[in-house]
Every structure is written in structure tokens, then in C-alpha cells.
Amino acid sequence: AHFSFPTNSMRANANLVLVGPSCVLVPYRNEHVDVYHGWMRDPQLREATASEPLTLQEEFEMQQSWSKDETKCTFIVCVPGADEEGGAEKNTMVGDVNLFWNDHESANTAEIEIMIAEPVARRKGIAQQALRMMMAYAIKDHGVNKFVAKIGFDNGESQNLFRKMGFAETSTSDVFRERTLSFRVRKDDAGLMNEVETTWAQVSREKYDDEEDNSDNGA
């Protein structure tokens, strides 16, 4: 089957940074792989994200593959903090947030997931803000009108987070031991669209670096 996806997904965010009130979303780059690989050595995180264990080399290859994949959009979730000398802010990696365009029927439906890997960053509202930023970005830049989240039966914390954000359970799979929750974006819902605009107004867009060649971003 042939998919029809937005032509500006992963590569569109190759050099995009989204700065929010308490977290920063940066593109998943080569320099992030070591830390990410360290996270994924934790069997509980692998179970929560339905991930297979990879070698460091495989993780680097995966990052390269994802960076060229138009059906995926990944940001590393960071929190800002002063450097050791107390000078300029330095972002610290705490997790990731992803969009996947994998619906055969609709290019405007995206699966969304989030992982806050660093325990010290949990239960501080970072996951919720990162999700709100990612959803606003998906709606404003990519025309997404439906989000789907697939969450393991045992991951009650994540289920509660998505339900709190208005997602509703639509199906369960005993085979994969996961629940599917969805959220439909209704443009005629003034309250929802106002919330999206409010979230987006708090986000500033920056470049990750000046060296990135943007000529191949997009189609």
C-alpha cells in the first residue's frame, strides 16, 4: 500500500527548536545518541515504549534513518539550566516526543508518544507541556486533525496524562497489551482552538545551529 503523508515532517524539524515556558524541543541529532542509548538500556523504559534493545552502533544508524524519514518527527525534550559557571543557559536532555504518520487512510492522522526518561524531570508538568507544544506544532504546521496514542496496559501514568489532555480510549489490544486513545481536533471548537493558539503564542521558534543545510528540508 502507498502512503500519502505530509511532505514536511521529520526533515522539516531538522534544524527547528521550539522553546516553551519550561521545556525546549530540539531535533534529534547525532550528538544526542549516546544519552538516548543510555536511557534505552533501562528495561522499564524499553517496556514502556515497546522498544527493542539496540547496540550503540544500531542506535546511531536508527537516528540517521529517522532523520531522513518523512513519516516521523522526533524532538528531544530538554529543560534549560545555567551552565557550571552560571552563565548562558544549557539545555539538559530529559526525554523525547514523537509524531508518526502511519495511518493508511489519513495523512492528517498522527500517532503521538512521549517519554520522560530522567526521573528528576517527572511529575513536574514537563510531559504535558511538551505534548501541548508538539500537538500545537502538528496542528499549525502539518494540518494534523487527529492524534492517536498507543499505551501499554501497565503504563497507568501515561494513560492518565493523555486522558487529562482530553484523549479518549477507542480500542484495546490483548495481543500487544496496549490501549489506543485518540483526540480529534475540531476546528469549530472555539475553546480547543483558543487553547492551541494560547500554547503556540508561548512558543518561540529558533534554529538549532547555523551550519545545517536546509536545502533538502521538505519534499
XYZ file of C-alpha atoms in Angstrom:
219
model
C 0.000 0.000 0.000
C 1.145 3.534 -0.716
C 1.002 6.136 1.992
C 0.239 9.803 1.487
C 1.994 11.816 4.153
C 2.765 15.457 4.798
C 5.970 16.180 2.875
C 7.425 18.260 5.681
C 7.572 16.027 8.730
C 10.918 14.848 10.168
C 13.188 16.806 7.863
C 11.167 19.962 8.433
C 12.274 19.927 12.058
C 15.896 19.006 11.239
C 17.039 22.451 12.367
C 13.974 23.613 14.316
C 13.960 24.359 18.032
C 10.703 25.045 19.867
C 11.215 26.981 23.093
C 8.383 26.843 25.606
C 7.924 28.250 29.111
C 9.602 25.330 30.914
C 10.941 22.975 28.261
C 12.728 23.108 24.933
C 12.213 20.744 21.992
C 15.288 20.219 19.823
C 15.802 17.971 16.768
C 17.222 14.510 17.441
C 20.824 14.761 16.294
C 23.910 12.578 16.287
C 25.197 14.200 19.479
C 22.125 13.042 21.399
C 22.518 9.344 20.642
C 24.890 8.432 23.497
C 22.489 9.737 26.147
C 19.472 8.266 24.363
C 21.178 4.883 24.165
C 21.876 5.072 27.888
C 18.186 5.657 28.553
C 17.139 2.704 26.424
C 19.345 0.311 28.375
C 16.695 0.573 31.100
C 14.336 -2.411 30.623
C 11.424 -0.497 32.175
C 11.773 2.313 29.626
C 12.014 -0.202 26.805
C 8.850 -1.889 28.032
C 7.023 1.429 28.397
C 7.990 2.452 24.852
C 7.682 -1.018 23.282
C 11.317 -0.761 22.166
C 13.854 -3.451 21.376
C 17.374 -3.297 22.851
C 19.887 -1.902 20.349
C 23.652 -1.666 20.315
C 25.151 1.828 20.297
C 26.008 1.430 16.614
C 22.437 0.382 15.835
C 21.183 3.412 17.764
C 23.341 5.719 15.614
C 22.027 4.020 12.476
C 18.465 4.404 13.737
C 18.991 8.122 14.331
C 20.290 8.543 10.786
C 17.360 6.586 9.389
C 14.804 8.619 11.322
C 16.430 11.896 10.254
C 15.586 11.046 6.627
C 12.145 9.544 7.246
C 9.249 11.765 6.172
C 6.792 9.694 8.240
C 8.460 10.503 11.569
C 9.043 13.689 13.521
C 11.158 13.493 16.663
C 12.193 16.138 19.144
C 14.411 15.658 22.168
C 12.762 17.176 25.242
C 15.174 19.360 27.199
C 14.985 21.561 30.235
C 17.021 24.763 30.348
C 19.501 25.417 33.095
C 22.560 27.541 33.757
C 25.972 26.106 32.917
C 28.524 25.311 35.611
C 29.821 28.890 35.623
C 26.302 30.237 35.971
C 26.433 31.829 32.546
C 24.404 31.088 29.450
C 21.644 28.511 29.666
C 22.476 24.956 28.718
C 19.756 22.519 27.738
C 19.655 19.155 29.509
C 18.093 16.160 27.767
C 15.241 14.583 29.725
C 13.225 12.642 27.113
C 11.695 12.714 23.649
C 8.381 13.365 21.927
C 7.399 11.878 18.577
C 4.877 12.002 15.773
C 4.348 9.107 13.355
C 2.290 9.350 10.183
C 1.336 5.689 9.858
C -2.383 5.761 9.079
C -3.042 4.273 5.628
C -6.339 6.098 5.362
C -5.487 9.614 6.509
C -2.440 11.832 6.056
C -3.876 14.114 8.735
C -3.801 11.489 11.492
C -0.626 11.162 13.543
C 0.376 8.809 16.315
C 1.951 10.705 19.194
C 4.107 9.473 22.049
C 6.267 10.918 24.761
C 8.945 9.593 27.083
C 10.384 11.435 30.065
C 13.431 9.285 30.726
C 15.081 11.233 33.540
C 13.326 10.525 36.859
C 14.147 14.000 38.210
C 12.137 15.545 35.358
C 8.958 13.574 36.026
C 5.822 14.870 37.737
C 6.787 18.469 37.014
C 4.398 19.141 34.144
C 7.140 18.811 31.537
C 5.488 15.906 29.707
C 2.189 17.770 29.473
C 3.802 20.941 28.199
C 5.921 19.050 25.659
C 2.806 17.271 24.393
C 0.859 20.520 24.123
C 3.725 22.124 22.198
C 4.057 19.122 19.885
C 0.315 18.967 19.236
C 0.140 22.708 18.509
C 3.103 22.340 16.136
C 1.437 19.378 14.398
C -1.847 21.252 14.019
C -0.343 24.564 12.913
C 2.470 23.312 10.659
C 1.274 19.915 9.469
C -2.528 20.096 9.424
C -2.983 17.177 11.819
C -6.630 16.804 12.810
C -6.475 13.568 14.773
C -3.940 12.245 17.280
C -3.610 8.620 18.354
C -1.677 7.344 21.374
C -0.913 3.668 21.993
C -0.081 2.958 25.622
C 0.763 -0.269 27.419
C -1.756 -1.729 29.855
C 0.681 -1.310 32.753
C 1.576 2.317 31.997
C -1.160 3.915 34.062
C 0.737 7.170 34.482
C 0.890 7.769 30.737
C -2.748 6.769 30.300
C -3.750 9.296 32.955
C -1.663 12.016 31.286
C -3.311 11.559 27.899
C -6.784 11.312 29.403
C -6.139 14.522 31.316
C -5.372 16.151 27.964
C -8.696 15.063 26.505
C -7.783 11.787 24.823
C -10.433 9.058 24.961
C -9.930 5.304 24.741
C -11.047 3.897 21.395
C -9.746 0.308 21.480
C -7.597 -2.221 23.314
C -5.309 -4.998 22.103
C -4.746 -8.036 24.282
C -2.119 -9.251 21.812
C 0.019 -6.114 22.163
C -1.245 -5.401 25.692
C -1.963 -1.778 24.875
C -4.786 0.734 24.840
C -5.394 3.118 21.957
C -6.539 6.601 22.888
C -7.432 9.292 20.394
C -8.018 13.012 20.235
C -9.847 14.677 17.349
C -9.095 18.304 16.503
C -12.349 20.087 15.772
C -11.753 23.472 14.179
C -15.276 24.543 15.173
C -14.444 24.001 18.852
C -13.618 27.567 19.838
C -12.326 26.571 23.274
C -9.934 23.987 21.835
C -8.619 26.257 19.097
C -8.135 29.070 21.599
C -6.087 26.679 23.748
C -3.970 25.731 20.721
C -3.378 29.393 19.886
C -2.522 30.186 23.501
C 0.006 27.345 23.627
C 1.527 28.354 20.298
C 1.802 32.008 21.366
C 4.055 30.896 24.242
C 6.416 29.051 21.885
C 9.297 30.661 20.057
C 10.944 29.093 17.010
C 14.727 29.084 16.760
C 17.413 27.384 14.700
C 19.368 24.545 16.260
C 22.555 25.617 14.506
C 23.725 27.759 11.592
C 25.542 25.016 9.753
C 22.540 22.838 8.910
C 21.844 22.770 5.191
C 18.128 23.358 4.859
C 18.061 22.873 1.100
C 16.732 19.336 1.367
C 14.109 20.010 4.016
C 10.542 19.463 2.910
C 9.755 17.455 -0.207
